[in-house]
């Protein structure tokens, strides 16, 4: 589960979401990720690796950087979402909030 999310805006639009979580130094070098907007919520599905049996439609496999026990990836949103700073990020599987930084 992602532990932190950072919303990346530019030109009045939400362009990407940077996600980070605790990981072992030899953790996965890729993650399968999907982000969907539902009203004022960004639902995030994240699973380490590429062999994900129940991934949502539109999921992408992205590179993961692991440094100092923290894994991170950046999910580019195409097309960008109209800029909003009041969005809440939640884990798409559990519904638990993800801390915004």
Coordinates of N, CA, C and O in Angstrom, one line a residue:
X1 N 0.8 -1.2 0.0 CA 0.0 0.0 0.0 C 0.9 1.2 0.0 O 1.8 1.3 0.8
X2 N 0.6 2.2 -0.8 CA 1.3 3.5 -0.8 C 1.1 4.2 0.5 O 0.0 4.2 1.0
X3 N 2.2 4.7 1.1 CA 2.1 5.4 2.4 C 1.9 6.9 2.3 O 1.4 7.5 3.1
X4 N 2.5 7.4 1.2 CA 2.4 8.9 0.9 C 2.2 9.1 -0.6 O 2.6 8.3 -1.4
X5 N 1.5 10.2 -0.8 CA 1.2 10.6 -2.2 C 1.5 12.1 -2.3 O 1.2 12.9 -1.4
X6 N 2.1 12.5 -3.4 CA 2.3 14.0 -3.7 C 1.6 14.3 -5.0 O 1.9 13.6 -6.0
X7 N 0.7 15.3 -5.0 CA 0.0 15.7 -6.2 C 0.9 16.7 -6.9 O 1.3 17.7 -6.3
X8 N 1.2 16.4 -8.2 CA 2.1 17.3 -9.0 C 1.2 18.0 -10.0 O 0.6 17.4 -10.9
X9 N 1.2 19.4 -9.8 CA 0.4 20.2 -10.7 C 1.3 21.1 -11.5 O 2.4 21.5 -11.1
X10 N 0.8 21.5 -12.6 CA 1.5 22.5 -13.5 C 0.5 23.1 -14.4 O -0.4 22.3 -15.0
X11 N 0.5 24.4 -14.6 CA -0.4 25.0 -15.5 C -1.9 24.8 -15.2 O -2.7 24.7 -16.1
X12 N -2.2 24.8 -13.9 CA -3.6 24.7 -13.5 C -4.2 23.3 -13.6 O -5.4 23.1 -13.5
X13 N -3.3 22.2 -13.8 CA -3.8 20.9 -14.0 C -3.0 19.9 -13.2 O -1.8 20.1 -13.0
X14 N -3.7 18.8 -12.7 CA -3.0 17.8 -12.0 C -2.3 16.9 -13.1 O -3.0 16.3 -13.9
X15 N -1.0 16.8 -13.1 CA -0.3 16.1 -14.1 C 0.3 14.8 -13.7 O 0.4 13.9 -14.6
X16 N 0.5 14.6 -12.4 CA 1.1 13.3 -12.0 C 0.8 13.1 -10.5 O 0.5 14.1 -9.8
X17 N 1.0 11.9 -10.0 CA 1.0 11.6 -8.6 C 2.2 10.8 -8.3 O 2.5 9.8 -8.9
X18 N 3.0 11.3 -7.3 CA 4.2 10.6 -6.9 C 3.8 9.8 -5.6 O 3.2 10.3 -4.7
X19 N 4.1 8.5 -5.6 CA 3.8 7.6 -4.6 C 5.0 7.0 -3.9 O 6.0 6.8 -4.6
X20 N 5.0 6.8 -2.6 CA 6.1 6.2 -1.9 C 5.6 5.3 -0.8 O 4.5 5.5 -0.3
X21 N 6.4 4.3 -0.4 CA 6.1 3.3 0.6 C 7.4 2.7 1.1 O 8.4 2.7 0.4
X22 N 7.3 2.0 2.2 CA 8.5 1.3 2.8 C 8.7 0.1 2.0 O 7.8 -0.6 1.7
X23 N 10.0 -0.2 1.7 CA 10.4 -1.3 1.0 C 11.8 -1.8 1.3 O 12.6 -1.0 1.8
X24 N 12.1 -3.1 1.1 CA 13.4 -3.6 1.3 C 14.3 -3.2 0.2 O 13.9 -2.8 -0.9
X25 N 15.6 -3.1 0.5 CA 16.6 -2.7 -0.5 C 16.5 -3.5 -1.8 O 16.8 -3.0 -2.9
X26 N 16.2 -4.8 -1.7 CA 16.1 -5.7 -2.8 C 14.6 -5.8 -3.3 O 14.3 -6.9 -3.9
X27 N 13.8 -4.9 -3.0 CA 12.4 -4.9 -3.4 C 12.2 -4.9 -4.9 O 13.2 -4.9 -5.7
X28 N 11.0 -4.9 -5.3 CA 10.6 -4.9 -6.8 C 11.2 -3.7 -7.5 O 11.2 -2.6 -6.9
X29 N 11.6 -3.9 -8.7 CA 12.0 -2.7 -9.5 C 10.9 -2.2 -10.4 O 11.1 -1.2 -11.1
X30 N 9.7 -2.8 -10.3 CA 8.6 -2.3 -11.1 C 7.3 -2.4 -10.2 O 7.3 -3.2 -9.2
X31 N 6.3 -1.6 -10.5 CA 5.0 -1.7 -9.8 C 3.9 -1.6 -10.8 O 4.1 -0.8 -11.8
X32 N 2.8 -2.3 -10.6 CA 1.6 -2.1 -11.5 C 0.7 -1.1 -10.7 O 0.4 -1.3 -9.5
X33 N 0.4 0.0 -11.4 CA -0.3 1.1 -10.7 C -1.5 1.6 -11.6 O -1.4 1.6 -12.8
X34 N -2.6 1.9 -10.9 CA -3.7 2.6 -11.6 C -4.2 3.7 -10.7 O -4.2 3.5 -9.5
X35 N -4.6 4.8 -11.3 CA -5.1 5.9 -10.5 C -6.4 6.3 -11.2 O -6.5 6.5 -12.4
X36 N -7.5 6.5 -10.4 CA -8.8 6.9 -10.9 C -9.3 8.0 -10.0 O -9.2 8.0 -8.8
X37 N -10.0 9.0 -10.7 CA -10.6 10.0 -9.9 C -12.1 9.7 -9.7 O -12.8 9.4 -10.7
X38 N -12.6 9.8 -8.5 CA -14.0 9.6 -8.2 C -14.4 10.8 -7.3 O -14.1 10.8 -6.1
X39 N -15.0 11.8 -7.9 CA -15.4 13.0 -7.2 C -14.1 13.7 -6.7 O -13.2 14.0 -7.4
X40 N -14.1 13.9 -5.4 CA -12.9 14.5 -4.7 C -11.9 13.6 -4.2 O -11.0 13.9 -3.4
X41 N -11.9 12.3 -4.8 CA -11.0 11.3 -4.3 C -10.2 10.7 -5.5 O -10.7 10.5 -6.6
X42 N -8.9 10.5 -5.2 CA -8.1 9.8 -6.2 C -7.9 8.4 -5.6 O -7.3 8.2 -4.5
X43 N -8.4 7.4 -6.3 CA -8.2 6.0 -5.9 C -7.0 5.4 -6.5 O -6.8 5.6 -7.7
X44 N -6.1 4.9 -5.7 CA -4.8 4.4 -6.1 C -4.7 2.9 -5.9 O -4.9 2.4 -4.8
X45 N -4.4 2.1 -6.9 CA -4.1 0.7 -6.8 C -2.6 0.5 -7.1 O -2.2 1.0 -8.1
X46 N -1.9 -0.1 -6.2 CA -0.5 -0.3 -6.4 C -0.1 -1.7 -6.0 O -0.5 -2.2 -4.9
X47 N 0.6 -2.4 -6.8 CA 1.1 -3.8 -6.5 C 2.5 -3.9 -7.1 O 2.8 -3.6 -8.2
X48 N 3.4 -4.4 -6.2 CA 4.8 -4.5 -6.6 C 4.9 -5.6 -7.7 O 4.3 -6.6 -7.6
X49 N 5.7 -5.4 -8.7 CA 5.9 -6.3 -9.8 C 5.0 -6.2 -10.9 O 4.2 -5.3 -11.0
X50 N 5.0 -7.2 -11.9 CA 4.2 -7.1 -13.1 C 3.1 -8.2 -13.1 O 2.2 -8.1 -13.8
X51 N 3.3 -9.3 -12.3 CA 2.3 -10.4 -12.3 C 1.2 -10.1 -11.4 O 1.2 -10.5 -10.2
X52 N 0.2 -9.3 -11.8 CA -0.9 -8.9 -10.9 C -2.1 -9.5 -11.5 O -2.6 -9.1 -12.6
X53 N -2.7 -10.5 -10.8 CA -3.9 -11.2 -11.3 C -5.2 -10.3 -11.4 O -5.9 -10.4 -12.4
X54 N -5.4 -9.4 -10.5 CA -6.7 -8.7 -10.4 C -6.5 -7.2 -10.5 O -7.0 -6.4 -9.8
X55 N -5.7 -6.7 -11.5 CA -5.4 -5.3 -11.6 C -6.6 -4.6 -12.3 O -7.3 -5.2 -13.2
X56 N -6.9 -3.4 -11.9 CA -8.0 -2.7 -12.6 C -7.7 -2.3 -14.0 O -6.5 -2.2 -14.4
X57 N -8.7 -2.1 -14.8 CA -8.5 -1.6 -16.2 C -7.6 -0.4 -16.2 O -7.8 0.5 -15.3
X58 N -6.7 -0.2 -17.2 CA -5.9 1.0 -17.3 C -4.7 0.9 -16.4 O -3.9 1.9 -16.4
X59 N -4.4 -0.2 -15.7 CA -3.2 -0.3 -14.9 C -2.0 -0.3 -15.8 O -2.0 -0.8 -16.9
X60 N -0.9 0.4 -15.3 CA 0.4 0.4 -16.0 C 1.5 -0.1 -15.2 O 1.5 0.1 -13.9
X61 N 2.5 -0.7 -15.8 CA 3.7 -1.1 -15.1 C 4.7 0.0 -15.2 O 5.0 0.5 -16.3
X62 N 5.2 0.5 -14.0 CA 6.1 1.6 -14.0 C 7.4 1.2 -13.2 O 7.3 0.4 -12.3
X63 N 8.5 1.9 -13.5 CA 9.7 1.7 -12.8 C 9.6 2.2 -11.3 O 8.9 3.2 -11.1
X64 N 10.3 1.5 -10.4 CA 10.3 1.9 -9.0 C 11.7 2.2 -8.6 O 12.6 1.4 -9.0
X65 N 11.9 3.2 -7.8 CA 13.2 3.6 -7.3 C 13.2 3.2 -5.8 O 12.2 3.6 -5.1
X66 N 14.2 2.5 -5.3 CA 14.3 2.2 -3.9 C 15.6 2.8 -3.3 O 16.7 2.5 -3.8
X67 N 15.4 3.7 -2.4 CA 16.5 4.4 -1.7 C 16.3 4.5 -0.2 O 15.2 4.9 0.2
X68 N 17.2 4.0 0.5 CA 17.1 4.1 2.0 C 15.9 3.5 2.6 O 15.3 4.1 3.5
X69 N 15.4 2.4 2.1 CA 14.3 1.7 2.6 C 12.9 2.3 2.2 O 11.9 1.9 2.6
X70 N 13.0 3.2 1.2 CA 11.7 3.8 0.7 C 11.7 3.6 -0.8 O 12.6 3.9 -1.6
X71 N 10.5 3.0 -1.3 CA 10.3 2.8 -2.7 C 9.4 4.0 -3.2 O 8.6 4.5 -2.4
X72 N 9.6 4.4 -4.5 CA 8.8 5.4 -5.0 C 8.6 5.3 -6.5 O 9.4 4.7 -7.2
X73 N 7.5 5.8 -7.0 CA 7.2 5.8 -8.4 C 6.4 7.0 -8.7 O 5.8 7.6 -7.8
X74 N 6.3 7.4 -10.0 CA 5.5 8.6 -10.4 C 4.6 8.2 -11.5 O 5.0 7.6 -12.5
X75 N 3.3 8.5 -11.2 CA 2.2 8.1 -12.2 C 1.8 9.3 -12.9 O 1.2 10.2 -12.4
X76 N 2.1 9.4 -14.2 CA 1.7 10.5 -15.1 C 0.2 10.3 -15.4 O -0.2 9.2 -15.8
X77 N -0.6 11.4 -15.3 CA -2.0 11.3 -15.6 C -2.2 11.9 -17.0 O -1.9 13.0 -17.3
X78 N -2.8 11.0 -17.9 CA -3.0 11.4 -19.3 C -4.5 11.0 -19.6 O -4.9 9.9 -19.5
X79 N -5.3 12.0 -19.9 CA -5.0 13.5 -19.9 C -4.9 14.0 -18.5 O -5.4 13.4 -17.5
X80 N -4.3 15.2 -18.3 CA -4.2 15.8 -17.0 C -5.6 16.1 -16.5 O -6.5 16.3 -17.2
X81 N -5.7 16.1 -15.1 CA -7.0 16.5 -14.5 C -7.0 18.0 -14.2 O -6.0 18.5 -13.8
X82 N -8.2 18.6 -14.4 CA -8.2 20.0 -14.0 C -7.7 20.2 -12.6 O -8.1 19.4 -11.7
X83 N -6.9 21.2 -12.3 CA -6.2 21.4 -11.0 C -7.2 21.5 -9.9 O -8.1 22.3 -9.9
X84 N -7.0 20.7 -8.9 CA -7.7 20.7 -7.6 C -6.7 20.4 -6.5 O -6.0 19.5 -6.6
X85 N -6.7 21.2 -5.5 CA -5.9 21.0 -4.3 C -6.6 20.3 -3.2 O -6.0 19.9 -2.2
X86 N -7.9 20.1 -3.3 CA -8.6 19.5 -2.2 C -8.9 18.0 -2.4 O -9.8 17.4 -1.8
X87 N -8.2 17.3 -3.3 CA -8.4 15.9 -3.5 C -7.8 15.1 -2.4 O -6.8 15.5 -1.8
X88 N -8.4 14.0 -2.1 CA -8.0 13.0 -1.1 C -7.5 11.8 -1.8 O -8.2 11.3 -2.7
X89 N -6.4 11.2 -1.5 CA -5.9 10.0 -2.1 C -6.2 8.8 -1.1 O -6.1 8.9 0.1
X90 N -6.8 7.7 -1.7 CA -7.1 6.5 -0.9 C -6.6 5.3 -1.7 O -6.4 5.3 -2.9
X91 N -6.3 4.3 -0.9 CA -5.9 3.0 -1.4 C -7.2 2.4 -2.1 O -8.2 2.2 -1.4
X92 N -7.1 2.1 -3.4 CA -8.3 1.6 -4.1 C -8.7 0.2 -3.6 O -9.9 -0.2 -3.8
X93 N -7.9 -0.6 -3.0 CA -8.3 -1.9 -2.5 C -8.9 -1.9 -1.1 O -9.9 -2.6 -0.9
X94 N -8.4 -1.0 -0.2 CA -8.9 -1.0 1.1 C -9.8 0.2 1.5 O -10.5 0.2 2.4
X95 N -9.7 1.3 0.7 CA -10.4 2.5 1.0 C -9.7 3.4 2.1 O -10.2 4.4 2.4
X96 N -8.6 3.0 2.5 CA -7.8 3.7 3.6 C -7.2 4.9 2.9 O -6.6 4.9 1.8
X97 N -7.2 6.1 3.7 CA -6.5 7.3 3.2 C -5.0 7.1 3.0 O -4.4 6.4 3.8
X98 N -4.4 7.8 2.0 CA -3.0 7.8 1.8 C -2.6 9.3 2.2 O -3.2 10.2 1.7
X99 N -1.6 9.4 3.0 CA -1.1 10.7 3.5 C -0.6 11.5 2.3 O 0.1 11.0 1.5
X100 N -1.1 12.8 2.2 CA -0.5 13.7 1.2 C 0.6 14.5 1.7 O 0.6 14.9 2.9
X101 N 1.6 14.6 0.9 CA 2.8 15.4 1.4 C 3.0 16.6 0.4 O 2.5 16.7 -0.6

